Amino acid sequence: MLNEAEKLLIADWKGKNVLKDVSADLEQEGVILVCCSDGHRFGEMFCHLQNFTENIHALALNGGALGMGFPIKFFFRKRALRRNIQEAVDMKGWRHIVVSSHWPCGIATSNKLTLPEVLKRTVNASNYIKTRIRGENIEVFPHLHVDFRILPEKEKGNQRTYEICHHRIKELALAY
């Protein structure tokens, strides 16, 4: 669950437009979703994207795109994910890729990542995908899904997906 410092950090990021509501730019033919397979959060992330498009090609695995920024032990996962993204782009002909991480995250916690590190790795993974995936006019949208629930087994719907404005991260040089 989120602690008070993390809640304040998210509020600060929203106030500085680092996190913003998901853009209507996704209202296109479809999106390729690269995300974590976490059963507590996958459904909410998927349903949220359906507000913008019914056509979602999901590529989900533990940690999602966070693995693209981990050390060498994740090399094969990174390569496999990159190949799967490329195959999806080639097969579907879609040009929008959503890279979504979430907080809290078990993989991030087990690798001792903080919320700011997850945000930065999500942006780094998005940049990596943008430079490595072939296709015309590929657009990559980094997202952060936040679970604000206190008692996850009892409360529903207190989750939120934000688009990460990576230009604001660079401007502010987030040093949290």
Tab-separated table of N, CA and C in Angstrom:
chain	number	residue	atom	x	y	z
A	1	MET	N	0.831	-1.177	0.000
A	1	MET	CA	0.000	0.000	0.000
A	1	MET	C	0.884	1.252	0.000
A	2	LEU	N	0.310	2.328	-0.453
A	2	LEU	CA	1.046	3.592	-0.480
A	2	LEU	C	1.225	4.142	0.926
A	3	ASN	N	2.406	4.646	1.198
A	3	ASN	CA	2.593	5.345	2.466
A	3	ASN	C	2.318	6.834	2.234
A	4	GLU	N	2.298	7.592	3.308
A	4	GLU	CA	1.958	9.018	3.199
A	4	GLU	C	2.956	9.788	2.330
A	5	ALA	N	4.237	9.460	2.448
A	5	ALA	CA	5.255	10.148	1.640
A	5	ALA	C	5.020	9.903	0.148
A	6	GLU	N	4.635	8.681	-0.216
A	6	GLU	CA	4.364	8.359	-1.627
A	6	GLU	C	3.121	9.088	-2.123
A	7	LYS	N	2.104	9.187	-1.274
A	7	LYS	CA	0.901	9.931	-1.657
A	7	LYS	C	1.236	11.402	-1.912
A	8	LEU	N	2.072	11.978	-1.053
A	8	LEU	CA	2.485	13.373	-1.235
A	8	LEU	C	3.320	13.542	-2.496
A	9	LEU	N	4.174	12.576	-2.771
A	9	LEU	CA	5.009	12.620	-3.970
A	9	LEU	C	4.145	12.587	-5.231
A	10	ILE	N	3.147	11.721	-5.247
A	10	ILE	CA	2.242	11.635	-6.399
A	10	ILE	C	1.475	12.947	-6.562
A	11	ALA	N	1.004	13.507	-5.458
A	11	ALA	CA	0.301	14.795	-5.522
A	11	ALA	C	1.231	15.889	-6.064
A	12	ASP	N	2.491	15.872	-5.640
A	12	ASP	CA	3.474	16.840	-6.128
A	12	ASP	C	3.686	16.676	-7.632
A	13	TRP	N	3.842	15.441	-8.085
A	13	TRP	CA	4.034	15.179	-9.517
A	13	TRP	C	2.826	15.631	-10.325
A	14	LYS	N	1.618	15.390	-9.788
A	14	LYS	CA	0.420	15.848	-10.487
A	14	LYS	C	0.410	17.368	-10.573
A	15	GLY	N	0.764	18.033	-9.487
A	15	GLY	CA	0.799	19.494	-9.467
A	15	GLY	C	1.818	20.078	-10.435
A	16	LYS	N	2.894	19.352	-10.675
A	16	LYS	CA	3.947	19.809	-11.592
A	16	LYS	C	3.770	19.242	-13.000
A	17	ASN	N	2.630	18.602	-13.243
A	17	ASN	CA	2.293	18.006	-14.542
A	17	ASN	C	3.271	16.932	-15.001
A	18	VAL	N	3.916	16.280	-14.052
A	18	VAL	CA	4.711	15.098	-14.391
A	18	VAL	C	3.751	13.939	-14.645
A	19	LEU	N	2.708	13.870	-13.833
A	19	LEU	CA	1.627	12.901	-14.032
A	19	LEU	C	0.390	13.673	-14.444
A	20	LYS	N	-0.262	13.192	-15.506
A	20	LYS	CA	-1.477	13.864	-15.972
A	20	LYS	C	-2.478	12.806	-16.414
A	21	ASP	N	-3.709	13.243	-16.613
A	21	ASP	CA	-4.724	12.315	-17.099
A	21	ASP	C	-4.291	11.755	-18.440
A	22	VAL	N	-4.688	10.534	-18.698
A	22	VAL	CA	-4.303	9.871	-19.941
A	22	VAL	C	-4.852	10.653	-21.120
A	23	SER	N	-4.026	10.822	-22.125
A	23	SER	CA	-4.325	11.625	-23.299
A	23	SER	C	-5.329	10.947	-24.218
A	24	ALA	N	-6.153	11.747	-24.844
A	24	ALA	CA	-7.095	11.237	-25.842
A	24	ALA	C	-6.382	10.853	-27.131
A	25	ASP	N	-5.066	11.105	-27.201
A	25	ASP	CA	-4.296	10.714	-28.388
A	25	ASP	C	-4.371	9.213	-28.634
A	26	LEU	N	-4.780	8.467	-27.622
A	26	LEU	CA	-4.864	7.015	-27.771
A	26	LEU	C	-6.107	6.586	-28.537
A	27	GLU	N	-7.017	7.500	-28.808
A	27	GLU	CA	-8.237	7.146	-29.525
A	27	GLU	C	-7.907	6.857	-30.981
A	28	GLN	N	-7.304	5.727	-31.198
A	28	GLN	CA	-6.867	5.336	-32.527
A	28	GLN	C	-7.346	3.923	-32.812
A	29	GLU	N	-6.741	3.322	-33.801
A	29	GLU	CA	-7.123	1.977	-34.227
A	29	GLU	C	-6.895	0.931	-33.148
A	30	GLY	N	-5.927	1.136	-32.299
A	30	GLY	CA	-5.639	0.195	-31.229
A	30	GLY	C	-4.299	0.501	-30.599
A	31	VAL	N	-4.042	-0.131	-29.469
A	31	VAL	CA	-2.773	0.076	-28.778
A	31	VAL	C	-2.162	-1.261	-28.397
A	32	ILE	N	-0.845	-1.256	-28.332
A	32	ILE	CA	-0.103	-2.390	-27.799
A	32	ILE	C	0.246	-1.998	-26.373
A	33	LEU	N	-0.191	-2.801	-25.420
A	33	LEU	CA	0.015	-2.520	-24.007
A	33	LEU	C	1.134	-3.402	-23.477
A	34	VAL	N	2.191	-2.787	-22.982
A	34	VAL	CA	3.296	-3.496	-22.339
A	34	VAL	C	3.156	-3.220	-20.850
A	35	CYS	N	2.867	-4.269	-20.076
A	35	CYS	CA	2.566	-4.042	-18.665
A	35	CYS	C	2.947	-5.245	-17.810
A	36	CYS	N	2.788	-5.071	-16.520
A	36	CYS	CA	2.998	-6.147	-15.560
A	36	CYS	C	1.752	-7.034	-15.552
A	37	SER	N	1.953	-8.279	-15.245
A	37	SER	CA	0.835	-9.226	-15.232
A	37	SER	C	0.166	-9.323	-13.870
A	38	ASP	N	0.436	-8.393	-12.966
A	38	ASP	CA	-0.110	-8.404	-11.611
A	38	ASP	C	-1.634	-8.525	-11.641
A	39	GLY	N	-2.141	-9.583	-11.084
A	39	GLY	CA	-3.578	-9.849	-11.085
A	39	GLY	C	-4.397	-8.851	-10.296
A	40	HIS	N	-3.778	-8.149	-9.347
A	40	HIS	CA	-4.507	-7.148	-8.573
A	40	HIS	C	-4.717	-5.858	-9.356
A	41	ARG	N	-3.916	-5.645	-10.393
A	41	ARG	CA	-3.972	-4.359	-11.084
A	41	ARG	C	-4.180	-4.454	-12.592
A	42	PHE	N	-3.918	-5.599	-13.177
A	42	PHE	CA	-4.013	-5.734	-14.629
A	42	PHE	C	-5.410	-5.380	-15.135
A	43	GLY	N	-6.429	-5.913	-14.498
A	43	GLY	CA	-7.805	-5.671	-14.945
A	43	GLY	C	-8.164	-4.203	-14.965
A	44	GLU	N	-7.776	-3.495	-13.927
A	44	GLU	CA	-8.061	-2.061	-13.848
A	44	GLU	C	-7.325	-1.288	-14.946
A	45	MET	N	-6.048	-1.638	-15.188
A	45	MET	CA	-5.280	-0.955	-16.245
A	45	MET	C	-5.917	-1.213	-17.610
A	46	PHE	N	-6.273	-2.472	-17.854
A	46	PHE	CA	-6.850	-2.867	-19.131
A	46	PHE	C	-8.187	-2.156	-19.350
A	47	CYS	N	-9.049	-2.188	-18.340
A	47	CYS	CA	-10.361	-1.540	-18.460
A	47	CYS	C	-10.227	-0.037	-18.668
A	48	HIS	N	-9.248	0.571	-18.014
A	48	HIS	CA	-9.036	2.012	-18.198
A	48	HIS	C	-8.687	2.325	-19.651
A	49	LEU	N	-7.815	1.524	-20.246
A	49	LEU	CA	-7.445	1.754	-21.652
A	49	LEU	C	-8.630	1.549	-22.584
A	50	GLN	N	-9.559	0.677	-22.198
A	50	GLN	CA	-10.736	0.451	-23.039
A	50	GLN	C	-11.611	1.694	-23.142
A	51	ASN	N	-11.415	2.664	-22.267
A	51	ASN	CA	-12.129	3.939	-22.397
A	51	ASN	C	-11.672	4.708	-23.631
A	52	PHE	N	-10.490	4.363	-24.149
A	52	PHE	CA	-9.914	5.070	-25.291
A	52	PHE	C	-9.958	4.245	-26.568
A	53	THR	N	-9.854	2.954	-26.442
A	53	THR	CA	-9.912	2.066	-27.601
A	53	THR	C	-10.329	0.677	-27.149
A	54	GLU	N	-11.107	0.010	-27.974
A	54	GLU	CA	-11.503	-1.363	-27.650
A	54	GLU	C	-10.432	-2.357	-28.062
A	55	ASN	N	-9.525	-1.921	-28.906
A	55	ASN	CA	-8.517	-2.821	-29.462
A	55	ASN	C	-7.211	-2.701	-28.691
A	56	ILE	N	-6.974	-3.679	-27.826
A	56	ILE	CA	-5.767	-3.680	-27.003
A	56	ILE	C	-5.067	-5.018	-27.177
A	57	HIS	N	-3.817	-4.956	-27.556
A	57	HIS	CA	-2.983	-6.158	-27.667
A	57	HIS	C	-2.030	-6.121	-26.474
A	58	ALA	N	-2.303	-6.931	-25.456
A	58	ALA	CA	-1.545	-6.875	-24.202
A	58	ALA	C	-0.352	-7.828	-24.214
A	59	LEU	N	0.789	-7.298	-23.801
A	59	LEU	CA	2.004	-8.082	-23.585
A	59	LEU	C	2.341	-7.921	-22.108
A	60	ALA	N	1.968	-8.910	-21.316
A	60	ALA	CA	2.107	-8.802	-19.864
A	60	ALA	C	3.057	-9.862	-19.317
A	61	LEU	N	3.964	-9.421	-18.451
A	61	LEU	CA	4.826	-10.343	-17.724
A	61	LEU	C	5.234	-9.683	-16.415
A	62	ASN	N	5.753	-10.457	-15.490
A	62	ASN	CA	6.141	-9.917	-14.190
A	62	ASN	C	7.076	-8.729	-14.350
A	63	GLY	N	6.669	-7.613	-13.792
A	63	GLY	CA	7.482	-6.403	-13.875
A	63	GLY	C	7.279	-5.609	-15.150
A	64	GLY	N	6.650	-6.206	-16.150
A	64	GLY	CA	6.419	-5.497	-17.404
A	64	GLY	C	7.694	-4.925	-17.979
A	65	ALA	N	7.626	-3.694	-18.405
A	65	ALA	CA	8.780	-3.044	-19.036
A	65	ALA	C	9.866	-2.653	-18.040
A	66	LEU	N	9.586	-2.758	-16.732
A	66	LEU	CA	10.636	-2.447	-15.757
A	66	LEU	C	11.863	-3.319	-15.986
A	67	GLY	N	11.638	-4.545	-16.457
A	67	GLY	CA	12.747	-5.461	-16.721
A	67	GLY	C	13.697	-4.963	-17.788
A	68	MET	N	13.260	-4.009	-18.590
A	68	MET	CA	14.131	-3.481	-19.644
A	68	MET	C	15.248	-2.625	-19.069
A	69	GLY	N	15.111	-2.209	-17.836
A	69	GLY	CA	16.140	-1.379	-17.237
A	69	GLY	C	16.939	-2.069	-16.150
A	70	PHE	N	16.644	-3.344	-15.904
A	70	PHE	CA	17.366	-4.069	-14.865
A	70	PHE	C	18.707	-4.559	-15.380
A	71	PRO	N	19.570	-5.011	-14.479
A	71	PRO	CA	20.892	-5.508	-14.881
A	71	PRO	C	20.816	-6.721	-15.797
A	72	ILE	N	21.966	-7.233	-16.114
A	72	ILE	CA	22.130	-8.296	-17.105
A	72	ILE	C	21.277	-9.530	-16.838
A	73	LYS	N	20.924	-9.805	-15.593
A	73	LYS	CA	20.125	-11.003	-15.321
A	73	LYS	C	18.777	-10.972	-16.048
A	74	PHE	N	18.349	-9.794	-16.493
A	74	PHE	CA	17.089	-9.665	-17.220
A	74	PHE	C	17.296	-9.536	-18.728
A	75	PHE	N	18.506	-9.771	-19.208
A	75	PHE	CA	18.820	-9.567	-20.623
A	75	PHE	C	17.880	-10.339	-21.537
A	76	PHE	N	17.651	-11.620	-21.254
A	76	PHE	CA	16.815	-12.433	-22.135
A	76	PHE	C	15.356	-11.990	-22.082
A	77	ARG	N	14.901	-11.553	-20.918
A	77	ARG	CA	13.539	-11.043	-20.798
A	77	ARG	C	13.390	-9.768	-21.631
A	78	LYS	N	14.386	-8.902	-21.558
A	78	LYS	CA	14.372	-7.646	-22.318
A	78	LYS	C	14.327	-7.927	-23.814
A	79	ARG	N	15.169	-8.838	-24.269
A	79	ARG	CA	15.217	-9.175	-25.691
A	79	ARG	C	13.906	-9.813	-26.148
A	80	ALA	N	13.368	-10.718	-25.342
A	80	ALA	CA	12.105	-11.373	-25.702
A	80	ALA	C	10.961	-10.364	-25.758
A	81	LEU	N	10.926	-9.455	-24.809
A	81	LEU	CA	9.868	-8.448	-24.804
A	81	LEU	C	9.988	-7.536	-26.022
A	82	ARG	N	11.202	-7.126	-26.344
A	82	ARG	CA	11.405	-6.279	-27.530
A	82	ARG	C	10.922	-7.002	-28.787
A	83	ARG	N	11.241	-8.286	-28.910
A	83	ARG	CA	10.786	-9.065	-30.078
A	83	ARG	C	9.271	-9.167	-30.117
A	84	ASN	N	8.651	-9.385	-28.960
A	84	ASN	CA	7.193	-9.482	-28.915
A	84	ASN	C	6.531	-8.168	-29.298
A	85	ILE	N	7.100	-7.062	-28.862
A	85	ILE	CA	6.551	-5.756	-29.236
A	85	ILE	C	6.667	-5.563	-30.745
A	86	GLN	N	7.829	-5.884	-31.301
A	86	GLN	CA	8.031	-5.732	-32.743
A	86	GLN	C	7.061	-6.613	-33.522
A	87	GLU	N	6.879	-7.859	-33.083
A	87	GLU	CA	5.922	-8.759	-33.752
A	87	GLU	C	4.510	-8.189	-33.703
A	88	ALA	N	4.129	-7.624	-32.563
A	88	ALA	CA	2.788	-7.054	-32.431
A	88	ALA	C	2.606	-5.855	-33.363
A	89	VAL	N	3.616	-4.993	-33.438
A	89	VAL	CA	3.556	-3.837	-34.347
A	89	VAL	C	3.433	-4.320	-35.787
A	90	ASP	N	4.253	-5.302	-36.159
A	90	ASP	CA	4.222	-5.826	-37.530
A	90	ASP	C	2.890	-6.500	-37.842
A	91	MET	N	2.375	-7.272	-36.900
A	91	MET	CA	1.147	-8.034	-37.112
A	91	MET	C	-0.086	-7.126	-37.149
A	92	LYS	N	-0.184	-6.221	-36.188
A	92	LYS	CA	-1.374	-5.384	-36.067
A	92	LYS	C	-1.319	-4.137	-36.945
A	93	GLY	N	-0.108	-3.656	-37.211
A	93	GLY	CA	0.023	-2.418	-37.968
A	93	GLY	C	-0.301	-1.191	-37.141
A	94	TRP	N	-0.380	-1.354	-35.834
A	94	TRP	CA	-0.678	-0.228	-34.950
A	94	TRP	C	0.603	0.513	-34.626
A	95	ARG	N	0.462	1.796	-34.318
A	95	ARG	CA	1.641	2.607	-34.047
A	95	ARG	C	1.696	3.151	-32.626
A	96	HIS	N	0.682	2.864	-31.815
A	96	HIS	CA	0.662	3.346	-30.434
A	96	HIS	C	1.011	2.223	-29.467
A	97	ILE	N	2.009	2.485	-28.630
A	97	ILE	CA	2.452	1.521	-27.623
A	97	ILE	C	2.345	2.202	-26.264
A	98	VAL	N	1.628	1.567	-25.345
A	98	VAL	CA	1.520	2.063	-23.978
A	98	VAL	C	2.436	1.214	-23.106
A	99	VAL	N	3.347	1.867	-22.412
A	99	VAL	CA	4.254	1.192	-21.480
A	99	VAL	C	3.778	1.571	-20.084
A	100	SER	N	3.199	0.601	-19.384
A	100	SER	CA	2.574	0.899	-18.101
A	100	SER	C	3.249	0.143	-16.967
A	101	SER	N	3.649	0.887	-15.960
A	101	SER	CA	4.141	0.304	-14.715
A	101	SER	C	3.114	0.627	-13.644
A	102	HIS	N	3.245	-0.016	-12.505
A	102	HIS	CA	2.299	0.290	-11.432
A	102	HIS	C	3.023	0.368	-10.101
A	103	TRP	N	2.342	1.037	-9.163
A	103	TRP	CA	2.864	1.162	-7.809
A	103	TRP	C	1.727	0.983	-6.837
A	104	PRO	N	1.910	0.193	-5.809
A	104	PRO	CA	3.089	-0.599	-5.490
A	104	PRO	C	3.261	-1.775	-6.447
A	105	CYS	N	4.496	-2.252	-6.550
A	105	CYS	CA	4.839	-3.343	-7.469
A	105	CYS	C	5.753	-4.340	-6.759
A	106	GLY	N	5.386	-5.612	-6.801
A	106	GLY	CA	6.178	-6.651	-6.147
A	106	GLY	C	7.569	-6.799	-6.726
A	107	ILE	N	7.688	-6.740	-8.054
A	107	ILE	CA	9.004	-6.859	-8.695
A	107	ILE	C	9.877	-5.668	-8.304
A	108	ALA	N	9.295	-4.478	-8.312
A	108	ALA	CA	10.057	-3.288	-7.917
A	108	ALA	C	10.504	-3.405	-6.462
A	109	THR	N	9.601	-3.833	-5.604
A	109	THR	CA	9.936	-3.970	-4.188
A	109	THR	C	11.031	-5.005	-3.973
A	110	SER	N	10.927	-6.150	-4.654
A	110	SER	CA	11.938	-7.201	-4.477
A	110	SER	C	13.303	-6.771	-5.009
A	111	ASN	N	13.322	-5.793	-5.912
A	111	ASN	CA	14.586	-5.256	-6.431
A	111	ASN	C	14.957	-3.924	-5.772
A	112	LYS	N	14.251	-3.615	-4.667
A	112	LYS	CA	14.533	-2.429	-3.848
A	112	LYS	C	14.429	-1.109	-4.620
A	113	LEU	N	13.471	-1.049	-5.544
A	113	LEU	CA	13.237	0.190	-6.290
A	113	LEU	C	12.253	1.070	-5.527
A	114	THR	N	12.465	2.358	-5.605
A	114	THR	CA	11.544	3.323	-5.010
A	114	THR	C	10.548	3.780	-6.077
A	115	LEU	N	9.529	4.496	-5.645
A	115	LEU	CA	8.548	5.036	-6.590
A	115	LEU	C	9.204	5.938	-7.643
A	116	PRO	N	10.098	6.872	-7.274
A	116	PRO	CA	10.759	7.675	-8.319
A	116	PRO	C	11.570	6.822	-9.293
A	117	GLU	N	12.194	5.751	-8.797
A	117	GLU	CA	12.961	4.880	-9.695
A	117	GLU	C	12.045	4.148	-10.666
A	118	VAL	N	10.870	3.729	-10.200
A	118	VAL	CA	9.903	3.078	-11.089
A	118	VAL	C	9.457	4.060	-12.166
A	119	LEU	N	9.185	5.289	-11.781
A	119	LEU	CA	8.789	6.313	-12.752
A	119	LEU	C	9.883	6.504	-13.804
A	120	LYS	N	11.117	6.658	-13.362
A	120	LYS	CA	12.231	6.872	-14.291
A	120	LYS	C	12.462	5.656	-15.180
A	121	ARG	N	12.372	4.445	-14.622
A	121	ARG	CA	12.571	3.235	-15.431
A	121	ARG	C	11.462	3.068	-16.465
A	122	THR	N	10.260	3.494	-16.117
A	122	THR	CA	9.156	3.425	-17.074
A	122	THR	C	9.437	4.349	-18.254
A	123	VAL	N	9.907	5.546	-17.970
A	123	VAL	CA	10.261	6.494	-19.036
A	123	VAL	C	11.439	5.959	-19.837
A	124	ASN	N	12.449	5.420	-19.164
A	124	ASN	CA	13.608	4.857	-19.872
A	124	ASN	C	13.200	3.699	-20.770
A	125	ALA	N	12.310	2.831	-20.279
A	125	ALA	CA	11.823	1.714	-21.098
A	125	ALA	C	11.066	2.244	-22.309
A	126	SER	N	10.268	3.290	-22.113
A	126	SER	CA	9.527	3.899	-23.225
A	126	SER	C	10.482	4.450	-24.272
A	127	ASN	N	11.523	5.126	-23.822
A	127	ASN	CA	12.518	5.669	-24.753
A	127	ASN	C	13.252	4.552	-25.481
A	128	TYR	N	13.586	3.494	-24.763
A	128	TYR	CA	14.255	2.342	-25.367
A	128	TYR	C	13.372	1.733	-26.462
A	129	ILE	N	12.099	1.529	-26.140
A	129	ILE	CA	11.165	0.940	-27.105
A	129	ILE	C	11.039	1.851	-28.326
A	130	LYS	N	10.918	3.138	-28.090
A	130	LYS	CA	10.768	4.085	-29.207
A	130	LYS	C	11.959	4.029	-30.162
A	131	THR	N	13.159	3.812	-29.639
A	131	THR	CA	14.345	3.778	-30.500
A	131	THR	C	14.599	2.411	-31.117
A	132	ARG	N	14.001	1.354	-30.586
A	132	ARG	CA	14.307	0.005	-31.062
A	132	ARG	C	13.215	-0.640	-31.914
A	133	ILE	N	12.007	-0.111	-31.861
A	133	ILE	CA	10.898	-0.723	-32.599
A	133	ILE	C	10.766	-0.047	-33.956
A	134	ARG	N	10.771	-0.884	-34.990
A	134	ARG	CA	10.629	-0.381	-36.356
A	134	ARG	C	9.148	-0.208	-36.678
A	135	GLY	N	8.853	0.847	-37.374
A	135	GLY	CA	7.486	1.104	-37.793
A	135	GLY	C	7.327	2.579	-38.082
A	136	GLU	N	6.289	2.881	-38.844
A	136	GLU	CA	6.062	4.263	-39.229
A	136	GLU	C	5.339	5.020	-38.127
A	137	ASN	N	5.901	6.149	-37.735
A	137	ASN	CA	5.271	7.038	-36.749
A	137	ASN	C	4.920	6.345	-35.432
A	138	ILE	N	5.812	5.515	-34.934
A	138	ILE	CA	5.576	4.835	-33.663
A	138	ILE	C	5.527	5.876	-32.542
A	139	GLU	N	4.496	5.792	-31.722
A	139	GLU	CA	4.372	6.664	-30.558
A	139	GLU	C	4.313	5.794	-29.316
A	140	VAL	N	5.073	6.171	-28.308
A	140	VAL	CA	5.127	5.407	-27.069
A	140	VAL	C	4.648	6.303	-25.932
A	141	PHE	N	3.715	5.783	-25.148
A	141	PHE	CA	3.109	6.533	-24.057
A	141	PHE	C	3.440	5.862	-22.729
A	142	PRO	N	4.293	6.469	-21.904
A	142	PRO	CA	4.567	5.887	-20.587
A	142	PRO	C	3.430	6.202	-19.615
A	143	HIS	N	2.974	5.169	-18.904
A	143	HIS	CA	1.898	5.325	-17.928
A	143	HIS	C	2.346	4.800	-16.571
A	144	LEU	N	1.760	5.353	-15.528
A	144	LEU	CA	1.948	4.849	-14.170
A	144	LEU	C	0.574	4.610	-13.578
A	145	HIS	N	0.342	3.385	-13.171
A	145	HIS	CA	-0.921	3.009	-12.544
A	145	HIS	C	-0.687	2.979	-11.036
A	146	VAL	N	-1.487	3.733	-10.292
A	146	VAL	CA	-1.299	3.850	-8.847
A	146	VAL	C	-2.498	3.248	-8.129
A	147	ASP	N	-2.206	2.392	-7.165
A	147	ASP	CA	-3.241	1.766	-6.344
A	147	ASP	C	-3.263	2.492	-5.002
A	148	PHE	N	-4.291	3.295	-4.782
A	148	PHE	CA	-4.407	4.088	-3.560
A	148	PHE	C	-5.118	3.340	-2.434
A	149	ARG	N	-5.532	2.095	-2.679
A	149	ARG	CA	-6.330	1.374	-1.688
A	149	ARG	C	-5.524	1.085	-0.421
A	150	ILE	N	-6.236	1.108	0.697
A	150	ILE	CA	-5.619	0.762	1.986
A	150	ILE	C	-5.791	-0.729	2.230
A	151	LEU	N	-6.965	-1.237	1.950
A	151	LEU	CA	-7.263	-2.656	2.150
A	151	LEU	C	-7.626	-3.268	0.804
A	152	PRO	N	-6.642	-3.728	0.042
A	152	PRO	CA	-6.905	-4.151	-1.333
A	152	PRO	C	-7.936	-5.258	-1.472
A	153	GLU	N	-8.061	-6.126	-0.472
A	153	GLU	CA	-9.021	-7.219	-0.619
A	153	GLU	C	-10.459	-6.767	-0.395
A	154	LYS	N	-10.662	-5.565	0.146
A	154	LYS	CA	-12.017	-5.113	0.457
A	154	LYS	C	-12.473	-3.927	-0.380
A	155	GLU	N	-11.555	-3.086	-0.794
A	155	GLU	CA	-11.924	-1.888	-1.537
A	155	GLU	C	-11.703	-2.092	-3.023
A	156	LYS	N	-12.577	-1.550	-3.808
A	156	LYS	CA	-12.444	-1.625	-5.266
A	156	LYS	C	-12.497	-0.221	-5.839
A	157	GLY	N	-11.831	-0.035	-6.964
A	157	GLY	CA	-11.972	1.198	-7.723
A	157	GLY	C	-11.141	2.381	-7.280
A	158	ASN	N	-10.320	2.240	-6.270
A	158	ASN	CA	-9.502	3.374	-5.855
A	158	ASN	C	-8.104	3.251	-6.458
A	159	GLN	N	-8.083	3.087	-7.771
A	159	GLN	CA	-6.849	2.998	-8.532
A	159	GLN	C	-6.919	4.053	-9.630
A	160	ARG	N	-5.761	4.488	-10.095
A	160	ARG	CA	-5.759	5.537	-11.106
A	160	ARG	C	-4.578	5.339	-12.043
A	161	THR	N	-4.803	5.526	-13.331
A	161	THR	CA	-3.729	5.456	-14.315
A	161	THR	C	-3.418	6.868	-14.803
A	162	TYR	N	-2.129	7.190	-14.814
A	162	TYR	CA	-1.664	8.504	-15.261
A	162	TYR	C	-0.723	8.341	-16.442
A	163	GLU	N	-0.726	9.318	-17.314
A	163	GLU	CA	0.294	9.403	-18.347
A	163	GLU	C	1.478	10.159	-17.748
A	164	ILE	N	2.676	9.661	-18.005
A	164	ILE	CA	3.884	10.316	-17.500
A	164	ILE	C	4.373	11.284	-18.571
A	165	CYS	N	4.478	12.536	-18.213
A	165	CYS	CA	4.985	13.548	-19.138
A	165	CYS	C	6.503	13.580	-19.005
A	166	HIS	N	7.184	12.811	-19.845
A	166	HIS	CA	8.627	12.647	-19.698
A	166	HIS	C	9.391	13.947	-19.925
A	167	HIS	N	8.822	14.883	-20.660
A	167	HIS	CA	9.490	16.178	-20.846
A	167	HIS	C	9.568	16.934	-19.519
A	168	ARG	N	8.527	16.801	-18.703
A	168	ARG	CA	8.524	17.464	-17.398
A	168	ARG	C	9.562	16.839	-16.470
A	169	ILE	N	9.778	15.543	-16.583
A	169	ILE	CA	10.787	14.888	-15.749
A	169	ILE	C	12.153	15.477	-16.053
A	170	LYS	N	12.452	15.645	-17.328
A	170	LYS	CA	13.744	16.216	-17.717
A	170	LYS	C	13.866	17.665	-17.251
A	171	GLU	N	12.789	18.428	-17.419
A	171	GLU	CA	12.815	19.837	-17.009
A	171	GLU	C	13.060	19.979	-15.514
A	172	LEU	N	12.382	19.149	-14.748
A	172	LEU	CA	12.480	19.260	-13.297
A	172	LEU	C	13.681	18.515	-12.740
A	173	ALA	N	14.299	17.667	-13.579
A	173	ALA	CA	15.431	16.834	-13.146
A	173	ALA	C	15.098	16.190	-11.807
A	174	LEU	N	14.034	15.413	-11.816
A	174	LEU	CA	13.524	14.816	-10.581
A	174	LEU	C	14.641	14.228	-9.739
A	175	ALA	N	14.825	14.795	-8.601
A	175	ALA	CA	15.893	14.354	-7.705
A	175	ALA	C	15.298	13.899	-6.380
A	176	TYR	N	14.226	13.174	-6.456
A	176	TYR	CA	13.578	12.699	-5.233
A	176	TYR	C	14.351	11.549	-4.639
